[in-house]
XYZ file of C-alpha atoms in Angstrom:
723
model
C 8.877 -51.333 24.046
C 6.085 -52.929 25.086
C 4.562 -52.193 28.521
C 6.155 -55.077 30.796
C 9.391 -52.568 30.398
C 7.080 -49.790 31.880
C 5.853 -52.346 34.456
C 9.313 -52.664 35.826
C 9.081 -50.216 37.667
C 5.524 -50.854 39.376
C 6.701 -54.498 40.669
C 10.240 -52.980 41.700
C 8.089 -50.653 44.031
C 5.494 -53.313 44.937
C 8.031 -55.649 46.479
C 9.625 -52.752 48.335
C 6.311 -51.735 49.582
C 5.272 -55.628 50.162
C 8.683 -56.254 52.057
C 7.653 -52.909 53.889
C 4.115 -54.608 55.296
C 5.998 -58.220 56.367
C 8.305 -55.691 59.022
C 5.371 -53.867 59.639
C 5.334 -56.016 63.058
C 8.967 -54.524 63.843
C 9.378 -51.490 62.211
C 6.370 -48.608 61.693
C 7.681 -45.565 58.676
C 7.656 -42.679 61.348
C 6.347 -40.022 59.487
C 4.978 -38.068 62.009
C 8.607 -35.826 61.390
C 7.842 -35.513 57.330
C 4.160 -34.462 57.676
C 4.541 -30.943 55.991
C 5.609 -32.845 52.920
C 3.141 -35.459 52.572
C -0.249 -36.197 54.840
C 0.619 -37.441 57.615
C 0.033 -41.840 57.974
C 1.129 -42.084 54.024
C 2.530 -45.017 52.849
C 5.672 -44.770 51.359
C 8.100 -47.192 48.888
C 12.131 -47.040 49.097
C 13.994 -46.056 45.762
C 17.765 -45.199 45.753
C 19.390 -42.537 44.113
C 21.845 -40.470 43.112
C 22.343 -36.625 43.766
C 22.586 -34.146 40.154
C 23.302 -31.208 41.916
C 22.286 -29.483 45.170
C 18.550 -29.910 44.205
C 17.796 -32.193 41.979
C 18.060 -37.015 42.934
C 17.513 -38.820 39.301
C 15.971 -42.203 40.402
C 15.749 -45.225 38.624
C 14.673 -48.327 39.421
C 15.199 -49.753 43.105
C 18.779 -50.063 43.048
C 19.969 -47.982 40.351
C 19.246 -49.810 37.245
C 21.169 -49.656 33.892
C 18.550 -50.607 31.870
C 17.413 -47.466 29.282
C 14.300 -49.859 29.173
C 13.284 -48.792 32.907
C 11.453 -44.725 33.219
C 13.782 -42.211 34.934
C 12.428 -39.656 37.791
C 14.322 -36.232 38.497
C 12.938 -35.486 42.210
C 13.229 -32.049 43.459
C 14.527 -31.382 47.017
C 12.751 -28.457 48.231
C 15.120 -27.871 51.648
C 18.686 -27.628 52.160
C 19.773 -30.148 54.330
C 20.397 -34.343 55.090
C 16.381 -34.431 54.892
C 14.450 -32.295 52.782
C 10.862 -32.755 50.399
C 10.543 -34.186 47.397
C 8.821 -33.141 44.410
C 8.358 -35.737 40.718
C 9.448 -32.943 38.323
C 9.763 -35.068 35.048
C 9.357 -38.775 34.103
C 11.081 -39.818 31.087
C 12.474 -42.747 29.259
C 13.995 -43.607 26.099
C 15.697 -46.613 24.446
C 15.654 -48.088 20.615
C 13.651 -48.831 19.303
C 10.954 -45.841 20.907
C 11.741 -42.333 20.603
C 12.099 -40.664 23.973
C 9.318 -39.625 26.106
C 9.303 -36.814 28.694
C 6.550 -35.850 31.205
C 6.613 -32.746 33.611
C 5.360 -31.726 36.412
C 4.720 -28.724 38.672
C 4.407 -28.252 42.542
C 3.775 -31.946 43.213
C 5.635 -32.766 46.143
C 5.371 -36.631 46.919
C 7.410 -37.781 49.217
C 10.811 -36.703 50.978
C 14.645 -37.579 50.626
C 17.685 -37.867 53.309
C 20.901 -37.593 51.662
C 23.223 -40.238 52.153
C 27.409 -39.539 51.713
C 29.600 -42.742 51.016
C 32.837 -41.135 51.148
C 33.257 -39.543 47.649
C 33.970 -36.032 46.864
C 31.369 -35.491 44.431
C 27.864 -34.934 44.543
C 27.629 -37.207 42.325
C 28.386 -40.041 44.261
C 26.255 -39.423 46.805
C 23.619 -41.235 47.275
C 19.536 -40.282 48.331
C 16.716 -42.290 49.349
C 13.830 -41.350 48.512
C 10.613 -42.411 50.341
C 7.712 -42.201 47.780
C 4.258 -41.851 47.785
C 3.080 -45.509 46.992
C 0.640 -44.476 44.888
C 3.215 -42.670 42.482
C 4.500 -45.878 41.839
C 0.340 -47.443 41.480
C -0.045 -44.785 38.916
C -1.982 -46.400 35.911
C 0.144 -44.594 32.891
C 3.112 -46.789 33.401
C 1.113 -49.775 32.234
C 1.167 -48.491 29.212
C 3.832 -48.345 26.135
C 2.945 -44.952 24.271
C 5.482 -45.822 21.576
C 2.773 -48.103 19.833
C -0.808 -47.538 19.408
C -1.798 -46.884 22.715
C -1.319 -43.532 24.890
C -0.886 -43.267 28.461
C -3.774 -43.134 31.219
C -4.624 -39.787 32.246
C -7.420 -40.368 34.604
C -5.677 -39.921 37.264
C -6.538 -37.277 39.698
C -2.599 -36.087 39.590
C -2.897 -35.052 35.974
C -6.676 -32.979 36.541
C -6.735 -29.861 35.625
C -8.177 -29.187 39.419
C -4.539 -30.529 40.013
C -2.382 -28.588 38.341
C 0.398 -31.012 38.620
C 1.101 -31.850 35.432
C 2.742 -29.305 33.149
C 3.906 -31.047 29.814
C 4.074 -34.059 27.766
C 6.653 -34.004 25.118
C 8.080 -36.295 22.709
C 11.448 -36.346 20.589
C 11.665 -32.231 22.221
C 15.902 -31.013 21.546
C 16.508 -34.197 20.231
C 19.920 -34.085 17.356
C 18.418 -37.664 16.036
C 15.688 -38.228 17.455
C 13.435 -42.225 16.906
C 10.605 -42.487 14.664
C 7.297 -41.774 16.935
C 4.795 -44.895 17.090
C 1.683 -42.864 18.127
C -1.317 -43.180 17.355
C -3.083 -39.220 16.586
C -6.511 -40.602 17.645
C -4.914 -41.319 20.786
C -4.080 -36.693 22.201
C -7.931 -36.733 22.788
C -6.684 -38.192 26.170
C -4.721 -35.269 27.514
C -8.599 -34.000 27.530
C -9.217 -32.960 30.942
C -5.873 -32.483 32.249
C -3.375 -29.632 33.435
C -1.127 -29.910 30.570
C -0.101 -26.377 29.027
C 2.828 -27.724 26.517
C 1.717 -30.835 24.217
C 4.887 -31.558 21.817
C 5.153 -33.979 19.297
C 8.097 -34.308 16.653
C 8.555 -36.967 14.063
C 5.594 -39.258 14.257
C 5.235 -42.509 11.377
C 1.953 -43.532 12.677
C 0.221 -43.236 9.683
C -2.310 -40.360 8.980
C -5.508 -41.471 11.304
C -8.144 -38.659 13.104
C -6.812 -36.648 15.379
C -9.095 -35.197 17.256
C -8.566 -33.119 21.089
C -9.821 -33.004 24.361
C -10.447 -30.012 26.695
C -7.309 -28.779 27.538
C -8.084 -25.112 29.409
C -4.718 -24.561 29.919
C -2.654 -25.623 26.991
C -0.857 -22.728 25.854
C 1.501 -24.688 23.410
C 0.303 -27.524 21.085
C 3.654 -28.501 18.463
C 3.312 -30.849 16.148
C 5.564 -31.137 13.663
C 6.606 -33.495 11.251
C 3.264 -35.688 11.877
C 2.015 -36.140 8.457
C -0.715 -34.331 9.724
C -3.162 -33.597 6.232
C -5.686 -31.632 8.062
C -6.239 -30.289 11.480
C -9.630 -30.079 13.558
C -11.549 -27.322 13.149
C -12.767 -26.948 16.853
C -9.537 -27.356 18.167
C -10.238 -23.196 19.552
C -12.960 -24.389 21.504
C -10.790 -27.694 23.152
C -7.927 -24.778 23.662
C -8.834 -21.014 24.691
C -6.016 -20.549 25.940
C -3.313 -21.415 23.167
C -0.510 -19.013 22.055
C 1.888 -20.858 20.281
C 0.338 -22.852 17.437
C 3.479 -25.252 15.777
C 2.860 -27.466 12.909
C 5.785 -27.389 10.590
C 6.647 -29.688 8.541
C 2.912 -31.866 8.188
C 0.918 -31.781 4.120
C -1.604 -28.825 5.233
C -2.607 -27.141 1.923
C -4.517 -24.727 4.155
C -4.655 -22.341 6.668
C -6.562 -24.063 9.448
C -9.726 -22.539 9.508
C -9.730 -23.351 13.295
C -7.410 -19.871 14.789
C -9.884 -17.769 13.638
C -11.228 -18.539 16.823
C -7.130 -18.117 18.856
C -7.734 -14.939 19.792
C -4.222 -15.359 22.102
C -2.578 -16.550 19.576
C 1.025 -15.061 19.700
C 3.243 -17.830 17.451
C 2.688 -19.209 14.398
C 4.826 -22.008 12.485
C 3.599 -22.777 8.969
C 6.783 -23.897 7.414
C 7.420 -26.896 5.005
C 3.259 -26.532 4.976
C 2.116 -26.835 0.930
C -0.157 -23.647 1.728
C 0.878 -21.982 -2.108
C -1.553 -18.915 -1.712
C -2.663 -16.755 1.383
C -5.191 -14.426 -0.060
C -8.455 -14.527 2.600
C -6.328 -16.889 4.842
C -5.279 -15.276 7.764
C -7.476 -14.113 9.864
C -7.536 -11.479 12.377
C -5.342 -12.408 15.102
C -4.254 -9.193 16.734
C -2.209 -11.061 19.024
C 0.362 -12.923 16.962
C 3.624 -11.286 17.017
C 5.159 -14.378 14.973
C 4.437 -15.473 11.748
C 6.743 -18.587 10.166
C 6.261 -20.146 6.430
C 9.406 -21.080 4.967
C 8.867 -23.142 2.036
C 5.033 -23.857 1.732
C 5.541 -22.916 -1.849
C 4.242 -19.703 -1.602
C 4.201 -17.741 -4.821
C 2.178 -13.902 -5.751
C 2.417 -12.287 -2.443
C 2.652 -9.619 -5.138
C -1.056 -10.463 -5.998
C -2.219 -10.911 -2.382
C -1.897 -7.067 -1.481
C -4.112 -7.888 1.376
C -2.863 -11.457 2.762
C -1.374 -9.744 5.655
C -4.148 -6.946 6.605
C -5.117 -9.436 9.302
C -2.010 -9.560 11.181
C -1.417 -5.818 11.495
C 1.005 -6.553 14.663
C 3.774 -9.256 13.825
C 7.551 -8.411 14.893
C 8.465 -11.415 13.356
C 8.320 -12.425 9.856
C 9.525 -15.885 7.611
C 8.933 -16.102 3.953
C 12.092 -17.794 3.034
C 12.805 -20.339 1.048
C 9.732 -20.153 -1.330
C 9.235 -19.082 -5.021
C 8.345 -15.144 -4.448
C 9.998 -13.313 -7.731
C 8.141 -9.845 -6.243
C 6.074 -8.136 -2.788
C 5.025 -5.367 -3.766
C 2.990 -4.041 -1.152
C 1.114 -6.459 0.797
C 3.628 -5.910 3.559
C 3.644 -2.401 3.582
C 0.574 -2.654 6.544
C 3.274 -4.417 8.888
C 4.491 -0.717 10.859
C 5.680 -3.513 14.079
C 7.729 -5.709 11.850
C 10.990 -6.445 13.803
C 12.360 -8.924 12.156
C 11.691 -9.832 8.117
C 13.390 -12.879 6.341
C 12.745 -12.853 2.614
C 16.384 -14.832 2.480
C 16.132 -17.857 -0.779
C 13.109 -16.593 -2.756
C 13.487 -15.082 -6.861
C 12.784 -10.877 -5.773
C 14.422 -8.518 -8.265
C 12.958 -6.376 -6.391
C 12.639 -4.492 -2.438
C 9.519 -5.117 -1.487
C 7.546 -1.224 0.414
C 7.841 -1.388 3.849
C 7.378 0.954 6.645
C 9.568 0.403 9.057
C 10.514 1.441 13.135
C 13.883 1.334 14.078
C 16.205 -1.872 14.909
C 14.514 -3.851 11.898
C 16.888 -6.783 10.678
C 15.835 -7.509 7.308
C 16.957 -10.852 5.346
C 17.089 -10.879 1.281
C 20.027 -12.822 1.264
C 20.009 -15.359 -1.862
C 17.962 -13.656 -4.327
C 18.167 -11.971 -8.053
C 18.103 -7.936 -6.558
C 21.298 -6.327 -8.092
C 21.010 -3.180 -6.352
C 20.616 -1.564 -2.693
C 17.513 -0.264 -1.528
C 17.498 3.503 -1.280
C 16.070 4.352 2.192
C 13.051 5.803 1.105
C 11.130 2.265 0.563
C 11.365 1.445 3.652
C 9.053 4.308 5.486
C 10.503 7.482 6.491
C 10.674 6.103 10.223
C 12.944 3.961 9.259
C 16.276 3.474 10.881
C 19.273 1.069 12.466
C 18.526 -1.378 10.118
C 20.378 -4.088 9.168
C 20.487 -5.813 5.857
C 21.782 -8.558 4.887
C 21.857 -8.777 1.050
C 24.305 -11.459 0.865
C 24.100 -14.100 -2.337
C 22.722 -11.543 -4.828
C 23.500 -9.731 -8.046
C 24.494 -6.558 -6.975
C 27.752 -4.951 -9.483
C 26.661 -0.675 -8.391
C 24.621 1.196 -7.211
C 24.278 5.245 -7.998
C 25.712 6.276 -4.652
C 25.019 9.554 -2.121
C 25.434 9.546 2.008
C 21.225 9.252 1.737
C 21.051 6.611 -0.009
C 22.229 4.048 2.871
C 21.312 6.754 5.869
C 18.775 4.617 7.760
C 20.919 1.375 7.496
C 23.607 0.026 10.145
C 24.991 -2.627 8.680
C 24.869 -3.904 5.480
C 25.468 -7.392 4.358
C 27.024 -7.302 0.820
C 29.680 -10.891 0.746
C 29.323 -13.118 -2.247
C 27.582 -10.095 -5.480
C 28.982 -9.132 -8.632
C 30.959 -5.930 -7.107
C 33.798 -5.490 -8.808
C 34.675 -1.749 -8.917
C 33.210 0.100 -5.841
C 33.989 3.872 -7.376
C 34.023 6.900 -4.837
C 29.812 7.208 -4.801
C 29.792 4.325 -3.761
C 32.321 4.570 -1.241
C 30.340 7.462 0.416
C 27.104 5.568 0.414
C 29.295 2.604 2.395
C 30.612 5.789 4.935
C 27.546 6.229 6.636
C 27.610 2.593 7.874
C 28.774 1.262 11.095
C 29.783 -1.808 9.361
C 30.267 -3.862 5.741
C 30.717 -7.353 4.571
C 32.455 -7.121 0.738
C 34.471 -10.507 0.658
C 33.644 -13.227 -1.974
C 33.786 -10.230 -4.889
C 34.782 -10.572 -7.707
C 37.080 -7.422 -7.296
C 39.195 -5.473 -9.618
C 42.535 -4.801 -8.802
C 43.979 -2.478 -11.136
C 43.123 1.581 -12.042
C 42.463 4.245 -10.195
C 38.638 3.275 -8.975
C 40.878 0.061 -6.597
C 43.523 2.994 -5.636
C 41.160 4.588 -3.913
C 38.836 1.807 -1.997
C 41.984 0.409 -0.848
C 42.687 4.036 0.572
C 38.996 3.628 1.325
C 39.458 0.700 3.263
C 42.912 2.405 5.032
C 40.745 5.930 7.247
C 37.783 4.224 7.107
C 36.004 4.652 10.246
C 33.341 1.595 9.113
C 33.943 -2.046 10.294
C 34.795 -3.995 7.354
C 34.515 -7.345 7.245
C 34.536 -10.332 6.033
C 33.517 -13.532 6.554
C 34.942 -16.005 8.354
C 37.846 -14.249 8.605
C 38.898 -12.842 11.206
C 41.874 -10.309 9.873
C 41.772 -6.482 8.814
C 39.712 -6.228 5.439
C 42.771 -5.420 3.256
C 44.132 -8.810 3.740
C 41.307 -10.769 3.752
C 39.145 -9.523 0.833
C 40.604 -11.341 -2.695
C 41.533 -10.081 -5.732
C 39.907 -11.691 -8.741
C 41.142 -9.468 -11.815
C 43.855 -9.130 -13.507
C 44.547 -12.931 -14.172
C 48.318 -11.242 -12.750
C 46.438 -10.702 -9.479
C 43.333 -13.418 -8.722
C 43.655 -14.669 -5.678
C 45.652 -12.327 -4.007
C 44.432 -9.967 -0.783
C 43.731 -6.491 -1.837
C 46.728 -5.610 0.548
C 49.518 -7.420 -1.392
C 48.622 -6.352 -4.739
C 51.612 -3.078 -5.439
C 50.229 0.201 -7.147
C 50.380 1.183 -10.537
C 50.807 4.998 -9.635
C 49.806 7.113 -6.732
C 46.000 9.062 -5.707
C 48.008 11.871 -7.152
C 48.602 10.693 -10.774
C 44.813 9.388 -11.042
C 43.725 12.618 -9.870
C 46.219 14.520 -12.285
C 45.194 12.107 -14.824
C 41.485 12.845 -14.255
C 41.912 16.768 -15.001
C 43.523 16.475 -17.940
C 41.011 14.368 -18.999
C 38.392 17.345 -18.275
C 40.412 19.990 -19.918
C 40.155 16.929 -23.308
C 36.807 17.168 -23.051
C 35.976 20.822 -21.712
C 36.114 21.539 -25.732
C 33.100 19.138 -26.821
C 31.802 19.192 -23.368
C 30.511 22.952 -24.819
C 29.524 22.451 -28.035
C 27.178 19.864 -26.559
C 25.489 22.153 -24.706
C 25.275 25.272 -26.950
C 23.786 23.250 -29.422
C 21.215 21.036 -26.460
C 20.014 24.598 -24.952
C 19.663 26.156 -29.116
C 17.833 22.612 -28.868
C 15.517 23.556 -25.737
C 14.972 27.187 -27.294
C 13.250 25.386 -30.865
C 11.231 23.072 -29.248
C 10.343 25.737 -26.516
C 9.267 27.766 -29.725
C 6.982 24.768 -31.579
C 5.467 23.769 -27.933
C 4.405 27.457 -27.685
C 3.356 27.040 -31.273
C 1.608 23.857 -30.465
C -0.673 25.687 -28.055
C -1.557 28.363 -29.098
C -3.133 27.818 -32.363
C -4.562 24.456 -30.780
C -8.334 25.027 -31.775
C -6.849 25.416 -35.409
C -4.449 22.310 -35.865
C -7.217 20.426 -34.325
C -10.068 22.135 -36.972
C -7.869 20.647 -39.398
C -7.022 17.966 -38.425
C -11.327 16.966 -38.317
C -10.607 18.238 -41.642
C -8.697 15.683 -42.796
C -10.734 13.116 -41.110
C -14.194 13.677 -43.115
C -12.797 14.344 -46.259
C -10.302 10.935 -45.496
C -13.479 9.384 -44.869
C -16.032 10.461 -47.989
C -13.534 9.359 -50.257
C -13.893 6.257 -48.556
C -17.837 6.429 -48.626
C -17.008 7.460 -52.583
C -15.365 3.903 -52.924
C -17.776 1.665 -51.057
C -20.326 3.852 -52.860
C -22.680 5.018 -50.521
C -22.769 8.200 -48.212
C -22.334 9.066 -45.153
C -26.080 8.971 -44.449
C -26.044 5.290 -44.977
C -23.884 4.946 -41.413
C -24.595 3.750 -38.258
C -24.311 5.757 -35.804
C -25.005 5.080 -31.659
C -26.738 7.828 -31.228
C -29.489 10.738 -32.094
C -27.791 13.560 -31.470
C -25.045 15.163 -29.386
C -25.837 18.737 -27.932
C -23.313 21.469 -27.745
C -24.260 24.264 -25.139
C -21.897 26.951 -22.893
C -21.919 25.511 -19.221
C -24.252 28.381 -18.365
C -27.091 26.806 -19.278
C -25.963 23.002 -18.164
C -29.221 23.205 -15.588
C -31.630 23.376 -18.841
C -29.717 21.585 -20.680
C -29.748 18.680 -18.150
C -33.057 19.294 -16.347
C -35.309 19.737 -19.342
C -33.531 18.788 -22.572
C -32.331 15.565 -22.086
C -35.119 13.842 -20.227
C -37.975 14.664 -23.095
C -35.261 13.482 -25.098
C -34.459 10.482 -23.097
C -38.074 9.805 -21.829
C -40.132 9.300 -25.067
C -40.037 8.692 -28.373
C -36.258 7.396 -26.296
C -33.553 9.584 -27.991
C -29.767 8.150 -27.076
C -28.513 11.984 -26.608
C -24.608 11.914 -26.517
C -23.148 15.179 -23.270
C -20.120 16.723 -23.297
C -19.748 15.096 -20.003
C -20.174 11.422 -21.059
C -18.306 11.071 -23.297
C -15.252 13.199 -23.233
C -12.284 12.128 -21.921
C -10.190 15.393 -20.512
C -6.869 13.536 -21.362
C -7.771 13.786 -25.463
C -10.779 15.780 -26.085
C -10.465 17.836 -29.263
C -10.062 13.642 -30.221
C -13.120 12.490 -28.226
C -15.276 15.616 -29.519
C -14.791 14.966 -33.181
C -15.188 10.768 -32.474
C -18.356 11.297 -30.706
C -20.181 13.721 -33.572
C -19.270 11.031 -36.148
C -21.471 8.717 -34.225
C -24.088 10.926 -33.958
C -27.095 11.163 -36.733
C -27.442 14.865 -35.296
C -25.166 17.768 -33.330
C -28.303 20.249 -32.086
C -26.649 23.418 -30.723
C -28.124 25.588 -27.985
C -27.610 28.938 -29.576
C -27.814 31.397 -25.822
C -25.506 34.355 -24.988
C -23.242 32.804 -22.920
C -23.035 30.053 -26.056
C -21.874 32.858 -28.459
C -19.202 34.642 -25.644
C -17.154 31.278 -25.017
C -14.284 30.597 -27.773
C -14.433 27.178 -27.051
C -18.381 26.692 -28.356
C -17.051 28.971 -31.125
C -14.810 26.147 -32.301
C -17.250 23.252 -31.502
C -19.810 25.063 -33.676
C -17.570 24.955 -36.889
C -16.391 21.835 -36.461
C -20.058 21.196 -36.461
C -20.353 22.886 -38.957
C -18.020 21.490 -41.661
C -19.922 18.132 -42.070
C -22.627 19.753 -43.421
C -20.503 20.633 -46.312
C -22.094 16.890 -47.712
C -25.740 17.647 -49.357
C -26.278 14.043 -47.968
C -25.653 15.700 -44.199
C -27.319 19.501 -45.567
C -29.461 18.174 -41.832
C -26.798 16.985 -39.314
C -26.878 20.710 -37.452
C -29.861 21.764 -35.559
C -29.879 24.650 -34.140
C -31.761 25.775 -31.045
C -32.712 29.028 -30.039
C -32.800 29.313 -25.849
C -32.803 33.381 -25.620
C -33.215 36.186 -28.352
C -30.419 37.189 -30.477
C -28.851 40.483 -32.130
C -28.204 39.271 -35.301
C -26.276 41.924 -36.182
C -23.864 40.797 -33.331
C -23.938 36.969 -34.643
C -20.905 35.259 -35.973
C -20.819 35.738 -39.783
C -20.653 32.387 -39.992
C -23.298 31.495 -37.467
C -25.348 34.571 -38.772
C -25.350 32.703 -42.664
C -26.179 29.479 -41.602
C -29.216 31.251 -39.818
C -30.630 33.059 -42.494
C -30.304 30.249 -44.962
C -31.884 27.343 -43.077
C -34.602 26.529 -40.597
C -33.738 27.183 -36.922
C -36.017 26.162 -34.124
C -36.408 28.547 -31.582
C -37.523 27.680 -27.349
C -37.674 31.554 -26.263
C -39.954 30.699 -23.340
C -38.340 27.707 -20.708
C -40.685 28.132 -18.389
C -44.491 28.300 -20.512
C -44.848 24.471 -20.362
C -47.646 24.919 -23.473
C -44.889 26.482 -25.083
C -42.005 24.102 -25.015
C -44.353 21.093 -25.941
C -44.560 22.605 -29.031
C -40.877 23.439 -28.870
C -40.106 19.730 -28.812
C -42.585 18.609 -31.594
C -40.315 20.902 -33.858
C -37.477 19.450 -32.053
C -38.819 16.467 -32.452
C -39.654 16.844 -36.495
C -35.957 17.499 -37.919
C -34.392 14.435 -35.339
C -36.593 12.004 -37.159
C -37.337 8.970 -35.801
C -35.028 7.619 -32.939
C -31.906 5.354 -34.015
C -30.784 1.286 -33.472
C -27.042 0.476 -32.758
C -26.249 -2.120 -33.878
C -22.332 -1.518 -33.650
C -19.532 1.004 -33.526
C -18.637 2.011 -36.682
C -15.880 4.242 -36.072
């Protein structure tokens, strides 16, 4: 539509104004009686309208034009009676090939109206003469056609932010089959400086242009849906600081707009059918955000983005449906205020971890779930949940009355339920409503008889989707073939519940002897296993020592085959230090700093190399990786069975002639020889050992350390771990 269509109304209004001016000598507008509606002395033009209801008149041209090209004005009649003040409510237009356009106003008094009756009984036939301010007919925006590259001119004072008259500009809003709009996005900048509170643009077909905003301090709602947007202005939060709702659905955005980080009043965000894919680090801190829609945005990996929703802890509505999610993990665990979660149409095989309150709607329909969740997965405070699991792969679950204690309604339609046993029925008994239709029910056997009896006696409302009749009539059988398609009610029972109970008792009597034998054998096996565990624990040191000996012998045979001795190995450490816990302060505060200072020995200690879960194995391995073992002898060391066992492991390696100097004994305090274990006494009698009896004497300590250096030799330079 061209500008001429808009100019038509203007021309009609101006003609009316000219006619009034020509008759000014004979007729003067009596506006004094309407000074409460318009300023005294204001010029008006008259438009004939029709009364839509008691308080709204619809005006189209001077004399009710039939063409859709003429904009439609809706006028609000403020006062009751034949004469009332007139307020402009909307200006609307919509005809092929342009889209539907509407401007909305508030508290914008534009004249007065007089109602006349033409004798008809229906209000729609009542004629309304609206005396419209001539300035309304001269509005510049009526000169432009917004369906093309020009946009309405909003520079009139009536549109300014100070006036507050203009509240909304919408295109194709709530239109079932909207015609495409052809609005250049760059022209939206013209709304800057107005009092507009809502801007909605749906189905815009103009090729992507640079979207820019002017200052819109009162804008609360912005909807740019299906507008081919590639990006969103980074300064949007500056231009619209009061924004509460942002709808950017059906665009080609690749990321969450960065500008939303500054929209601290934002409550609703819709990015459906965009191409966001990943959320990690994209949702900023938005404490006011209540509703977030991410439907069909190619999300795939929320289970790897556990902090994705950390910035929006107060969400009450979350839609992540129609994506490619296989798991949610704990990504939603921090959303304690959640009231609606839609995760349908994904590929979920497990339920997410949630911490919910009461009255929550959870939708997991059209996924790959094979069982129902336990209420503990949704938090200890969850209750009164509505759980939608239709169109999954659920065939069975471990029943019990507590598994669904937090659920009020459960939709299990179109799953794989064939037999619903007594335990499953017990879990359903806590519900208020359950949907069971479109399942492949097996209508034979005792389980089916129990199910049909449950349908007859339960207090649960059993529903079949789309079928208002009783459940027993609407639920259909799938097997056996003879009953396929028949209702549960119509299937003739074979036998009764008493016979099922008798068969169960007889079967139990047949199996009772076998069960007794099985329990006896199980008890005997448990006793033997307990005895074996006790023996292993009692002789754990001896067993570990034997395993160490076997490893040493195997390594010696391997070395002989390769023609080298153990001394040729490349070691990771110069020394592994064995000591009592009572001597830890001296070892860590004196001995280790000396060794690791100059000449830079590599030292291994218990706490550095031992894994508490496999101490025996790690100790032997660390000894193999060390060229020497330094044993710090003290009274505390000799009183520890663990220390003596460690010493035995180390001493066994000295049986290899090439490793005679492997163990270095360091006596920290004088020891009574008669009190020493026989093996240790033999070692000290046949080999040289070092004395460090005066830990507090620096000169003595220097001499003792010098002797220790001579025993250790030069530091190792490991290049690999040979073990």
